GROMACS .gro file of C-alpha atoms in nm:
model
  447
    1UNK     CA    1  -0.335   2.616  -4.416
    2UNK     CA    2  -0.715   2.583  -4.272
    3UNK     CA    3  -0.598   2.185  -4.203
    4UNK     CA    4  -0.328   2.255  -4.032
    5UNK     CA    5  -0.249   2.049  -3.758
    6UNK     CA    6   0.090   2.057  -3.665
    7UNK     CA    7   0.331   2.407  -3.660
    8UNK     CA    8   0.694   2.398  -3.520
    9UNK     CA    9   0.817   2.748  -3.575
   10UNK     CA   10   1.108   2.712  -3.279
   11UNK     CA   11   1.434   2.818  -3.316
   12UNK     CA   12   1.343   3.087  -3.570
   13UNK     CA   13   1.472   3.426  -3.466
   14UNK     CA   14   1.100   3.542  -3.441
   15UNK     CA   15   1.050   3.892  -3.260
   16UNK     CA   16   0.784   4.111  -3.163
   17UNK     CA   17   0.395   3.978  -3.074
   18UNK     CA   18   0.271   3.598  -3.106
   19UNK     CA   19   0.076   3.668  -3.419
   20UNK     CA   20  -0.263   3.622  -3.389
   21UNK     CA   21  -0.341   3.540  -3.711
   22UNK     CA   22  -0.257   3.162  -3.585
   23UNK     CA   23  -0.590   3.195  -3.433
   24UNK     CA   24  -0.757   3.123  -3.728
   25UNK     CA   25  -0.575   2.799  -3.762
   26UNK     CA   26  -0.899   2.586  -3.603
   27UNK     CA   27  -0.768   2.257  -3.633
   28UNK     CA   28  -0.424   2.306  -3.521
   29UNK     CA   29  -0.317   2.085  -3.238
   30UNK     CA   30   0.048   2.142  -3.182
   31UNK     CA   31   0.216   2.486  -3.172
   32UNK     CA   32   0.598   2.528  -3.064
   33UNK     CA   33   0.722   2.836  -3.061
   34UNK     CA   34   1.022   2.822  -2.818
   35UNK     CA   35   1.358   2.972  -2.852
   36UNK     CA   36   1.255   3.279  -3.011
   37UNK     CA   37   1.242   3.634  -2.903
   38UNK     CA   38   0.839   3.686  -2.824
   39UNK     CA   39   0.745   3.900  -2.620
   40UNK     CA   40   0.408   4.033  -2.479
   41UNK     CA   41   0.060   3.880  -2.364
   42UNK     CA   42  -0.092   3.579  -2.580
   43UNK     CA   43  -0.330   3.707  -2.818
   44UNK     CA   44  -0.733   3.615  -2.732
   45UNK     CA   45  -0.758   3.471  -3.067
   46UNK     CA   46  -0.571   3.110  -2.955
   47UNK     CA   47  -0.822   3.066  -2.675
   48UNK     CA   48  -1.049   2.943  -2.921
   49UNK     CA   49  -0.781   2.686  -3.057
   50UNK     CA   50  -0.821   2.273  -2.905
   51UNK     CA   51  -0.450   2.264  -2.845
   52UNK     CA   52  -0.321   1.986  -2.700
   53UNK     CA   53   0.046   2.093  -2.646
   54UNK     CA   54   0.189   2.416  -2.672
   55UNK     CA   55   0.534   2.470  -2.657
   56UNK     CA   56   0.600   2.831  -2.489
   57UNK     CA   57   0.863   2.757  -2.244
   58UNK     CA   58   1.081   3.106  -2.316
   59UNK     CA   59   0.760   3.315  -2.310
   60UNK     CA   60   0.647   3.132  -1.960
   61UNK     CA   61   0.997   3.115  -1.792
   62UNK     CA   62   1.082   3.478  -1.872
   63UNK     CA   63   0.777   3.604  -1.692
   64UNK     CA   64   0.853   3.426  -1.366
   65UNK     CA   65   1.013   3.688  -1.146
   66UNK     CA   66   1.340   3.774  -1.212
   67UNK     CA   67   1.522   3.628  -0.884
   68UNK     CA   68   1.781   3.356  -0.901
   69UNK     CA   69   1.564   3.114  -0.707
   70UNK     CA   70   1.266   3.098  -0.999
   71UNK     CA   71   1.524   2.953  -1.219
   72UNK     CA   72   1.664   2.733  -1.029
   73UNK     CA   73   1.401   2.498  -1.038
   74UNK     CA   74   1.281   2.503  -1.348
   75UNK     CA   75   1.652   2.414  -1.489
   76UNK     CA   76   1.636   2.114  -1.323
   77UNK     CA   77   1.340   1.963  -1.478
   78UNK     CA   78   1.471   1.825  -1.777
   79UNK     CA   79   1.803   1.886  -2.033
   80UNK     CA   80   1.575   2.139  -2.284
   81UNK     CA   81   1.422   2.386  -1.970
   82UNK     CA   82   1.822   2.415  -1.864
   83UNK     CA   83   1.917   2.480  -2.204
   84UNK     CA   84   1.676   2.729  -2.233
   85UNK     CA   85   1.792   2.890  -1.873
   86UNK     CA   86   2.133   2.884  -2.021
   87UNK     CA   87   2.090   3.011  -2.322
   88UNK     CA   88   2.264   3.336  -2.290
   89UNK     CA   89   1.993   3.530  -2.530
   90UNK     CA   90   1.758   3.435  -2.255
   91UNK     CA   91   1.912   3.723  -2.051
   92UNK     CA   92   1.818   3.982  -2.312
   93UNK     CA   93   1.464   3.841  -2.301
   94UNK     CA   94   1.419   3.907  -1.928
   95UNK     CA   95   1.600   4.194  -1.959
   96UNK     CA   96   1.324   4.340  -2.252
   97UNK     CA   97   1.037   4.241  -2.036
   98UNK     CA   98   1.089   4.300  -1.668
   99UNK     CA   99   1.348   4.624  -1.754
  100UNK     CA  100   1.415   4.688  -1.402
  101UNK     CA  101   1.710   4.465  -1.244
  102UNK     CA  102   1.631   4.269  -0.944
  103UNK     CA  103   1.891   4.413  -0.629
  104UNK     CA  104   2.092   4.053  -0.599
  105UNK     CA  105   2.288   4.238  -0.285
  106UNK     CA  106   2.511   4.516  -0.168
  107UNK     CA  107   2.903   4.547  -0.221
  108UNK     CA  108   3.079   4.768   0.132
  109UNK     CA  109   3.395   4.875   0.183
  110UNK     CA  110   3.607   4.682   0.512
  111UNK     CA  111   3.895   4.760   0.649
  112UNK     CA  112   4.059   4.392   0.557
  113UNK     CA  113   3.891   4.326   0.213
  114UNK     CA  114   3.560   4.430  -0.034
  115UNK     CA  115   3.251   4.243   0.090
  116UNK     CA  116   2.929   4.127  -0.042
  117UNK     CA  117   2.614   4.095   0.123
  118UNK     CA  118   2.381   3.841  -0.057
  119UNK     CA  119   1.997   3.921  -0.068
  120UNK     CA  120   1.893   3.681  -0.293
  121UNK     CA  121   2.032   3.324  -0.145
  122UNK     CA  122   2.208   3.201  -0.459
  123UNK     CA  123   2.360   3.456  -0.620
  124UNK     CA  124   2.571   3.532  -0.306
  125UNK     CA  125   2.759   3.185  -0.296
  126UNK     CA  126   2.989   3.294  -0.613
  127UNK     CA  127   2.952   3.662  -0.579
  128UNK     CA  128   3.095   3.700  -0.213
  129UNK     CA  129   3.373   3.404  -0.336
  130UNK     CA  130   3.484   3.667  -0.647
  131UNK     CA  131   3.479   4.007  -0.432
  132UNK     CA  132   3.735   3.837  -0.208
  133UNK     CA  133   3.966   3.758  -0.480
  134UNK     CA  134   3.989   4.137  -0.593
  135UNK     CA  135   4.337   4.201  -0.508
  136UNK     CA  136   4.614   4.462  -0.671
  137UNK     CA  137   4.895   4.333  -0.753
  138UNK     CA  138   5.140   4.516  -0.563
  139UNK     CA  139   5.178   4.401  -0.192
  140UNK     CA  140   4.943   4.462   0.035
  141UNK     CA  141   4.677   4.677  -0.205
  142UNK     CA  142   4.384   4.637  -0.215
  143UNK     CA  143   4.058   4.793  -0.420
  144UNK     CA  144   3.770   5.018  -0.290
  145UNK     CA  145   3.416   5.021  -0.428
  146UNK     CA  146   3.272   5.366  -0.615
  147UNK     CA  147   2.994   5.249  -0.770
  148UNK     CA  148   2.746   4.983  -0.945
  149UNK     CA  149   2.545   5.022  -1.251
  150UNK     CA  150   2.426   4.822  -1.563
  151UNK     CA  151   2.569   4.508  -1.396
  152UNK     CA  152   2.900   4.618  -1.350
  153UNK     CA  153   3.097   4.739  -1.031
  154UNK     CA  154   3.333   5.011  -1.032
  155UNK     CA  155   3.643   4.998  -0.796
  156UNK     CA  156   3.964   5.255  -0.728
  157UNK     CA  157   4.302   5.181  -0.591
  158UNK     CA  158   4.325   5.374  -0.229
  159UNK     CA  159   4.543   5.641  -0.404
  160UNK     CA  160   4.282   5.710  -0.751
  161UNK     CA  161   4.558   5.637  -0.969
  162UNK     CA  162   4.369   5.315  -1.133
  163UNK     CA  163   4.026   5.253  -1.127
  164UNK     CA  164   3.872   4.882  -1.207
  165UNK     CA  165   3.522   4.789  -1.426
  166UNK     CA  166   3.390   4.445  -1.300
  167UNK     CA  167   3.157   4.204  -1.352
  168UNK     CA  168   3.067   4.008  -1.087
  169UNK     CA  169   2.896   3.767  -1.289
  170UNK     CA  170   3.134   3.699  -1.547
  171UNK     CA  171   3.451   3.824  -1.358
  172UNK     CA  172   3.566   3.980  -1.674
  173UNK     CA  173   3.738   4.279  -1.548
  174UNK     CA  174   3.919   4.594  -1.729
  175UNK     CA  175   4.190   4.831  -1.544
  176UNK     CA  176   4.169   5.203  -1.618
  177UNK     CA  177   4.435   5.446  -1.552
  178UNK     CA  178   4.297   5.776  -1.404
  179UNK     CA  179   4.460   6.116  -1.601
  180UNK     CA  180   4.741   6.299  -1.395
  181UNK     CA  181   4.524   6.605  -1.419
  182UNK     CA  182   4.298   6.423  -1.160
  183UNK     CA  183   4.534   6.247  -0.936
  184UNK     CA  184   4.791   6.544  -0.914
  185UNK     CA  185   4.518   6.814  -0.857
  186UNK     CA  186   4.216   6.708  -0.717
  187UNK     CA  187   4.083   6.780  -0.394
  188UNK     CA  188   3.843   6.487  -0.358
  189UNK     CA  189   3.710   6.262  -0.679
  190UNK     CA  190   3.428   6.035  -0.745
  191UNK     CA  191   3.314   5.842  -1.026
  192UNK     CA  192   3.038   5.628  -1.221
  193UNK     CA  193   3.016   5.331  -1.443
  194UNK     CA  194   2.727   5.342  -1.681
  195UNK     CA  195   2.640   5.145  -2.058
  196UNK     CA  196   2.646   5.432  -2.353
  197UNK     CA  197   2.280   5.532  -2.415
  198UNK     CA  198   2.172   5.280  -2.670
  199UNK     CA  199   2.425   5.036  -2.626
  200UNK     CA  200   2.223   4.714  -2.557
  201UNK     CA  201   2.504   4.466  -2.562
  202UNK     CA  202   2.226   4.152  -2.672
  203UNK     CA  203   2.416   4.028  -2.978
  204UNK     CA  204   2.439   3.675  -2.761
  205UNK     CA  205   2.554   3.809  -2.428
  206UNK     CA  206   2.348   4.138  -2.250
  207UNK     CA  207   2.674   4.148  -2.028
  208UNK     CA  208   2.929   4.212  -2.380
  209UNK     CA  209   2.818   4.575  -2.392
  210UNK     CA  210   3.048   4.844  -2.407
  211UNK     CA  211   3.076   5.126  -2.066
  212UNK     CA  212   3.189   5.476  -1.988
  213UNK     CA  213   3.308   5.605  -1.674
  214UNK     CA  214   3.258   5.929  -1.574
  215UNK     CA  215   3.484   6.104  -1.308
  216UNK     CA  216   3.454   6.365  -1.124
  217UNK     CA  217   3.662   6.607  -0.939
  218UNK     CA  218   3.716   6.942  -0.737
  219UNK     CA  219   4.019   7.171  -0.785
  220UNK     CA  220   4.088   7.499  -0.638
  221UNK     CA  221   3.758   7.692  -0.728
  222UNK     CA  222   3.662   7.445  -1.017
  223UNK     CA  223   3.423   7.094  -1.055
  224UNK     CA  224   3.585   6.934  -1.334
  225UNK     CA  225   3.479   6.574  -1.525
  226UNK     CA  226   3.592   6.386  -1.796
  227UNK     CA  227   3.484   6.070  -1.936
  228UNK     CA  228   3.670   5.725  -2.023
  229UNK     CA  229   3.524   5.516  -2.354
  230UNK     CA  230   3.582   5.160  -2.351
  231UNK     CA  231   3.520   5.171  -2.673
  232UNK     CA  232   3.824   5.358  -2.733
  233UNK     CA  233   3.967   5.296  -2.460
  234UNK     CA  234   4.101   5.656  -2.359
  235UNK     CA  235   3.932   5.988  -2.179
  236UNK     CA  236   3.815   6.230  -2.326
  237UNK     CA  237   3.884   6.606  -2.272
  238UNK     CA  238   3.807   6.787  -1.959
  239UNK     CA  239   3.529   6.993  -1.877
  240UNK     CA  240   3.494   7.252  -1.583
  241UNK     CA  241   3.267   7.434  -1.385
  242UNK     CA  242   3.301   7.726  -1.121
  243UNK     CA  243   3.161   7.608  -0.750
  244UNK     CA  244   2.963   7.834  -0.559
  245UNK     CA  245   3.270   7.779  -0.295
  246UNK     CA  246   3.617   7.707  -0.200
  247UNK     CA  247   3.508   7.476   0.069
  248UNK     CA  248   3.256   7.283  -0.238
  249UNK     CA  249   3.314   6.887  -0.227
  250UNK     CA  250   3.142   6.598  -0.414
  251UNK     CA  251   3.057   6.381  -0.174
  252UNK     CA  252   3.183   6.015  -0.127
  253UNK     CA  253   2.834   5.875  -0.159
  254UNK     CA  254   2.756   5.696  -0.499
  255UNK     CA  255   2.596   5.944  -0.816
  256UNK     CA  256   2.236   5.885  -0.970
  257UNK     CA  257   2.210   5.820  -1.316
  258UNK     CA  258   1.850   5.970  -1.413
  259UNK     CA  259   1.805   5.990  -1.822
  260UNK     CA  260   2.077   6.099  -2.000
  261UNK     CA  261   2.217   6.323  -1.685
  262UNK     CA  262   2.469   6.170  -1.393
  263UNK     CA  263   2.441   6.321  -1.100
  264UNK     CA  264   2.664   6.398  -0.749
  265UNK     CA  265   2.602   6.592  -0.422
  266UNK     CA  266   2.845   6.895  -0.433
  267UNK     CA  267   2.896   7.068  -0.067
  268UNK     CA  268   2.610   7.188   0.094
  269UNK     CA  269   2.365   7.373  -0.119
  270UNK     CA  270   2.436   7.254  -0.492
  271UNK     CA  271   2.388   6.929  -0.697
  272UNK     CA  272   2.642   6.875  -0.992
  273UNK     CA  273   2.528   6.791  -1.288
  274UNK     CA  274   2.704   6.594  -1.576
  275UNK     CA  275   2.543   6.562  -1.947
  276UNK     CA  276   2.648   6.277  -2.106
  277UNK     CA  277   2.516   6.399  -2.433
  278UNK     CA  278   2.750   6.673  -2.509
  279UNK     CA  279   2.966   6.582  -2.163
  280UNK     CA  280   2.948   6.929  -2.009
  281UNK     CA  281   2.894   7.013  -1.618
  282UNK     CA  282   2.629   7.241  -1.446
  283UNK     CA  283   2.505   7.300  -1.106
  284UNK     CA  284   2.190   7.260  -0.979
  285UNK     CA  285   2.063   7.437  -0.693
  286UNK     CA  286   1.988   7.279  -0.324
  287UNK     CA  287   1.848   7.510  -0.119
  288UNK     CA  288   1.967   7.548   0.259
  289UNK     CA  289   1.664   7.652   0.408
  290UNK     CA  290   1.472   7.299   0.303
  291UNK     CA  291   1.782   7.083   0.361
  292UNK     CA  292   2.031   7.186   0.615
  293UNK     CA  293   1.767   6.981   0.882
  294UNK     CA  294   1.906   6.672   0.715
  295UNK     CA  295   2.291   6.737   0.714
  296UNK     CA  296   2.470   6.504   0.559
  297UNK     CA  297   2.179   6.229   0.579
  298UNK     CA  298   2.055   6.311   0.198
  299UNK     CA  299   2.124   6.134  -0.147
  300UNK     CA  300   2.036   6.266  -0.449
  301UNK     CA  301   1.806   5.983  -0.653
  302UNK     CA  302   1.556   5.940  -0.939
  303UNK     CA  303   1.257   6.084  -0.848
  304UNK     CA  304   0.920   5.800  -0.795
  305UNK     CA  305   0.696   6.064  -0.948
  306UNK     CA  306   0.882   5.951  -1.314
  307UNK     CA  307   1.221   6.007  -1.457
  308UNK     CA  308   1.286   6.341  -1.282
  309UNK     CA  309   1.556   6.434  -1.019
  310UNK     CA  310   1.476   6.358  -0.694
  311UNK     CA  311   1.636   6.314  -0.376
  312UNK     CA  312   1.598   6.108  -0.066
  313UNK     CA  313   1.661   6.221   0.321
  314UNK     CA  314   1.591   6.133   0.662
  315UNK     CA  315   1.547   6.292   0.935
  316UNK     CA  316   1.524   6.150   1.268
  317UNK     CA  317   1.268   5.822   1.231
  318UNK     CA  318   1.165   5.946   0.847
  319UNK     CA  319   1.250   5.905   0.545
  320UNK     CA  320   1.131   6.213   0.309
  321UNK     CA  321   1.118   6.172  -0.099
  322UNK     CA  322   1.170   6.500  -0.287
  323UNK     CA  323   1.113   6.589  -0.676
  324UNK     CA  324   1.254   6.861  -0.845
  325UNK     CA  325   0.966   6.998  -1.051
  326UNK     CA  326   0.850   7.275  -1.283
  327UNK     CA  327   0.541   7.494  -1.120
  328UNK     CA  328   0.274   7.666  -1.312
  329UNK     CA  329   0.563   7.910  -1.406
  330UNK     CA  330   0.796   7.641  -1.604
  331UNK     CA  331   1.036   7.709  -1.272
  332UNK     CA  332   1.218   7.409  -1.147
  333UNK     CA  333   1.119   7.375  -0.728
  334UNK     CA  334   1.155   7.138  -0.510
  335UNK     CA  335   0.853   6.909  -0.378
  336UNK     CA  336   0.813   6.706  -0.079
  337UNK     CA  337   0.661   6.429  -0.231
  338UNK     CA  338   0.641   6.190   0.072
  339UNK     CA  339   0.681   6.148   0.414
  340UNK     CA  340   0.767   5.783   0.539
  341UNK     CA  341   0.715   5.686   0.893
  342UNK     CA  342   1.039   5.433   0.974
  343UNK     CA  343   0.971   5.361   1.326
  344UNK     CA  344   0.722   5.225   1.328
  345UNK     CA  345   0.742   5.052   1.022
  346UNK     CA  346   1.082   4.911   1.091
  347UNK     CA  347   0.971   4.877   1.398
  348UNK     CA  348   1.274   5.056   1.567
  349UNK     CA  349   1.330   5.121   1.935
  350UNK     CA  350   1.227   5.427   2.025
  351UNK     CA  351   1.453   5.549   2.207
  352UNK     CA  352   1.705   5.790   2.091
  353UNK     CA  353   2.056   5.707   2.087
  354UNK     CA  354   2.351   5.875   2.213
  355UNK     CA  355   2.447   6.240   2.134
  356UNK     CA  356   2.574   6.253   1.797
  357UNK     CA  357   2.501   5.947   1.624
  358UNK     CA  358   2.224   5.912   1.410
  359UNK     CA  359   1.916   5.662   1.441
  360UNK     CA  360   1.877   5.612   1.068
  361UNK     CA  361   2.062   5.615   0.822
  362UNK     CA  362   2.052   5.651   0.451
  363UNK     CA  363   2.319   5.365   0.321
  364UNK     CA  364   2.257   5.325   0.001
  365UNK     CA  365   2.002   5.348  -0.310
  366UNK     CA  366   1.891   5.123  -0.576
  367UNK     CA  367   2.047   5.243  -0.935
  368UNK     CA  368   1.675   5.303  -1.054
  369UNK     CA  369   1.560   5.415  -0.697
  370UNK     CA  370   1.285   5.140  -0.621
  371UNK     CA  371   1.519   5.022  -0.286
  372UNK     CA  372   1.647   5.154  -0.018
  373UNK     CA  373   1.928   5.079   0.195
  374UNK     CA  374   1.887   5.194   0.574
  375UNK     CA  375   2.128   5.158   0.885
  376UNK     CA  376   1.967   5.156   1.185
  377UNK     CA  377   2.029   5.082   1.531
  378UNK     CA  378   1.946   4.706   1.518
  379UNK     CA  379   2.064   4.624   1.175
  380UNK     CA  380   2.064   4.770   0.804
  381UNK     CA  381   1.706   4.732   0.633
  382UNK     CA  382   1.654   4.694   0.266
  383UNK     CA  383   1.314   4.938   0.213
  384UNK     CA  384   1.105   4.933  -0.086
  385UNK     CA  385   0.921   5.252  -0.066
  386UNK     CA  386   0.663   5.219  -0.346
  387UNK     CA  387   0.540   4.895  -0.200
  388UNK     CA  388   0.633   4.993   0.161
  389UNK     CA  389   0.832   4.629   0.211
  390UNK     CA  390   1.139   4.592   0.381
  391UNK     CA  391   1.377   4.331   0.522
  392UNK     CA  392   1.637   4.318   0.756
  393UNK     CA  393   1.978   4.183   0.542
  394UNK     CA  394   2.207   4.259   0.822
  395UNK     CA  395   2.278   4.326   1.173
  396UNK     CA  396   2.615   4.478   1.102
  397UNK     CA  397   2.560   4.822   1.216
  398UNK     CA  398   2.888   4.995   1.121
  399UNK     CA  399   2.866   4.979   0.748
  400UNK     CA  400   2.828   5.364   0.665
  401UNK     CA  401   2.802   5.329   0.275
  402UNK     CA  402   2.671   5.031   0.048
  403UNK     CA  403   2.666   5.006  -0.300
  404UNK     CA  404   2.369   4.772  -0.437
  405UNK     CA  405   2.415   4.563  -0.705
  406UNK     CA  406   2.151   4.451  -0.982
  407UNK     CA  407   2.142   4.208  -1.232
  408UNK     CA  408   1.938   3.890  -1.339
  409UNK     CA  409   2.145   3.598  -1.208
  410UNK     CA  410   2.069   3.262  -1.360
  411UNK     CA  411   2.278   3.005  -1.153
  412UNK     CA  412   2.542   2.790  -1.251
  413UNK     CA  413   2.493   2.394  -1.313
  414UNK     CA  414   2.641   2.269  -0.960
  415UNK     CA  415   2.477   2.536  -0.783
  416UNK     CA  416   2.181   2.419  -0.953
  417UNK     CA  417   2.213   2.065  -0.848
  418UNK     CA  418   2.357   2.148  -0.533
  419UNK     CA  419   2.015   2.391  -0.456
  420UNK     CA  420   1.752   2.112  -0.579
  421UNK     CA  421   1.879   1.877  -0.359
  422UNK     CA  422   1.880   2.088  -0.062
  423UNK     CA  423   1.526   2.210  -0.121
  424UNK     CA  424   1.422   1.814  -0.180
  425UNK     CA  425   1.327   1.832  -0.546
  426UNK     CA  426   1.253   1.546  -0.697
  427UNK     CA  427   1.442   1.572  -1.013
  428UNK     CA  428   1.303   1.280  -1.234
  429UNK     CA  429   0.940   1.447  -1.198
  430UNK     CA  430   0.904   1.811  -1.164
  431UNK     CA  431   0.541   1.987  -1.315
  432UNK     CA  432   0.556   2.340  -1.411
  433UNK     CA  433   0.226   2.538  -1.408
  434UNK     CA  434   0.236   2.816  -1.657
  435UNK     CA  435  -0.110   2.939  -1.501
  436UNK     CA  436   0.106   3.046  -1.215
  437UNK     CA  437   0.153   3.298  -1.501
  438UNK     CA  438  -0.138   3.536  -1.516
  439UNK     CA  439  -0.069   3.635  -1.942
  440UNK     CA  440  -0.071   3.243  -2.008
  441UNK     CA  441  -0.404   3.043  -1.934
  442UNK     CA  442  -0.242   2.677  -2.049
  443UNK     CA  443  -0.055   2.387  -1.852
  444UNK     CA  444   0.314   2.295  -2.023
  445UNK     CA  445   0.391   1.912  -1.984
  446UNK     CA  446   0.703   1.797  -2.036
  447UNK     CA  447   0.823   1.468  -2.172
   0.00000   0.00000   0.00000
C-alpha cells in the first residue's frame, strides 16, 4: 500500500470524514473520490501528498453557496460536473452541509391569481410559470397561500374545505380535505406544513419525504388543532384548549416552527402553542404592557439568541427582536434582545405618512428566522438582521402578507443553457478554482 500510486474510490457510497489515513500514502498521485457522501474539511495529513489530480468535485461544488446561480455554471463545464449537479443525492449533500435553505423568493396572495416573487434570478423563471397554473377545478376557484416550510407550500380553497401540499420544484402536489368539525365550527383557522421530526426524505430524492399539517382553529371559547399524516393519509383526533377570551383569534399571519413546537399569534395577549410530540395545545403568555405599542405589527419567530421563541415587531422606523427566556429564577420573561434602526438603514423617507397607515411593515419571516420581509413606503425590503443586509425585491407596496419560500434549486438543462449563453460563457473552456473554496487548498482540471 506504501507504493501506491493510483486510488479511484468514486462511486462508493462512502460517508462521514475523508480519512486521513490516505495521508500516509506518500507516493500516491491520483486520488478520486467523487460521487460519494463526504463531508467536512480535508484532513492536514494530504497536504503533504505530490498529487497531481484530485478528483473532489462533490466535496468542492457542495460548498459553493447554495444559490441557483453557483450551479449554473459549473453544470455547463463538461457532461460529468452536470451529472454531478443532477444527481438528485447531491441535494441531500448540500442539504447536510449548509442546513439552512437559501430564501429562493416569496409566494402573496392577489386578487386575480397566487404570485411569486423571484429573489434569486433563476429559480423564478419556472416557479412564477407553476404558481400560475394552481387552479381548482370548479369554475372560477382559485387557491390561497397559508404557509411554506421544508420546501413545500401550503394552499386552502377560499372556503377551508380543501387544503393543497405543493412543491414548487417538483409540482408534485397532494389535496387534503379539512374535517367538518373545522369548516362547520370554526371562527377563523390557520394552518402549517412541516416534515415529521426525523423524516429526512434522502433515500435518492430530499424532496420524497413524508409531511404533516397542522391546523388550527377557534370555536366558541375553545383553540382547537388536529393534525393530518401523509403517511396515513387521515387526521388525527382533536385537541382543545380554553382562550383567555371570547373575542381570542389566531391570526392570519403564517406560524413559526421552533424545535419540536409550532407556533401562532392568538388575540392580543397570548401565543398558542402546539406540541407535535404528543400533539396537545397550550398558551403562552404575551404581555400587554410590552406589546400593545406594536398592535398588530408583531410575528412570533425563532429567537437569534438560539432555538428559543422569539418574536419580531416594529414600531414606527424599528424593528425590535424579542426572546422568551428563563431568568435567574428558571421563569420564562421576555427580553428585548435588539433594537434595529430601519430608516436609516433602508434609507426611508422620513417623513411620516398619512394618519393610519403604517411606515413599516412586518410582511413576512424566513422559516428559520435569518430574513426578513418588510413593506415600506417605497417598496418591500428583504432584511437580514444578523448580517444587517437588505435588498429591495419589490416596489409593490400593497402586498400585506408574504410567505417566503426556501429550498436549494439546481436549474434545469435549458435553463442552464439558456443562462450560460446570456452571461457569455464560453462553454468548450470553463476553469473552476476550488481555492475559491477556503476548506480545499487544490486546483480541479478538467479534461
Amino acid at each position: 500500500m506504501a507504493s501506491l500510486t493510483i486510488l479511484d474510490l468514486s462511486w462508493n457510497n462512502i460517508d462521514g470524514g475523508v480519512p486521513p489515513e490516505l495521508g500516509s500514502l506518500r507516493e500516491l498521485m491520483f486520488l478520486d473520490l467523487s460521487h460519494n457522501k463526504l463531508t467536512g474539511p480535508l484532513p492536514g495529513s494530504l497536504s503533504g501528498l505530490s498529487i497531481t489530480r484530485l478528483d473532489l468535485l462533490s466535496l468542492i461544488l457542495v460548498r459553493l453557496p447554495p444559490l441557483p446561480s453557483s450551479f449554473s455554471s459549473p453544470a455547463l463545464v463538461c457532461k460529468r460536473w452536470h451529472r454531478i449537479v443532477r444527481d438528485p443525492g447531491f441535494l441531500c449533500r448540500l442539504r447536510a452541509f449548509h442546513r439552512a435553505l437559501p430564501v429562493l423568493g416569496f409566494f402573496h396572495n392577489s386578487p386575480d391569481f397566487p404570485n411569486f416573487v423571484a429573489i434569486q434570478g433563476m429559480s423564478g423563471i419556472s416557479i412564477a410559470a407553476a404558481v400560475r397554473d394552481l387552479r381548482m377545478d370548479v369554475a372560477g376557484g382559485m387557491w390561497w397561500f397559508v404557509d411554506c416550510r421544508h420546501g413545500r407550500a401550503l394552499l386552502r380553497s377560499r372556503d377551508w374545505a380543501d387544503l393543497l401540499v405543493w412543491d414548487p420544484i417538483t409540482s408534485h402536489r397532494s389535496f387534503i380535505e379539512v374535517p367538518d368539525q373545522a369548516r362547520e365550527g370554526a371562527f377563523d383557522c390557520n394552518a402549517a406544513v412541516l416534515r415529521p421530526s426525523g423524516a429526512t426524505g434522502c433515500s435518492g430524492d430530499c424532496r420524497s419525504s413524508p409531511f404533516n399539517v397542522v391546523l388550527v382553529f377557534t370555536s366558541g371559547s375553545c383553540a382547537i388543532a388536529c393534525m393530518y399524516s401523509s403517511v396515513t393519509r387521515a387526521w388525527g383526533e382533536f385537541v382543545s384548549i380554553p382562550t383567555p377570551s371570547l373575542q381570542c383569534e389566531v391570526t392570519e399571519e403564517p406560524g413559526a416552527l421552533v424545535g419540536d413546537e409550532l407556533y401562532w399569534l392568538l388575540g392580543e395577549s397570548s401565543i398558542l402553542e402546539f406540541r407535535l410530540n404528543d400533539q396537545r395545545l397550550t398558551l403562552v403568555e404575551r404581555p400587554l404592557e410590552k406589546f400593545s405599542v406594536y398592535k398588530r405589527n408583531i410575528r412570533v419567530v425563532k429567537s437569534e439568541r438560539g432555538s428559543g421563541l422569539g418574536l419580531a415587531a416594529v414600531k414606527n422606523f424599528s424593528l425590535h427582536l424579542w426572546a422568551r427566556e428563563a431568568d435567574h429564577h428558571d421563569t420564562a420573561k421576555w427580553v428585548l434582545c435588539r433594537e434595529i434602526e430601519l430608516n436609516t438603514l433602508l434609507e426611508l423617507p422620513l417623513t411620516m405618512p398619512r394618519v393610519g397607515s403604517i411606515p413599516v411593515w412586518i410582511s413576512g419571516l424566513g422559516e428559520d428566522g435569518n430574513v426578513v420581509f418588510l413593506r415600506t413606503t417605497v417598496g418591500m425590503f428583504i432584511f437580514w438582521p444578523k448580517t444587517m443586509e437588505f435588498k429591495m425585491v419589490t416596489n409593490n407596496v400593497l402586498i400585506k402578507t408574504v410567505y417566503p419560500y426556501a429550498n436549494f434549486y439546481l436549474p434545469q438543462g435549458n435553463l442552464i443553457l439558456e443562462h450560460g449563453i446570456s452571461q457569455g460563457y464560453n462553454l468548450t473552456s470553463i476553469w473552476f478554482r476550488a481555492d475559491l473554496c477556503a476548506t480545499i487548498p487544490f486546483y480541479v482540471l478538467v479534461d
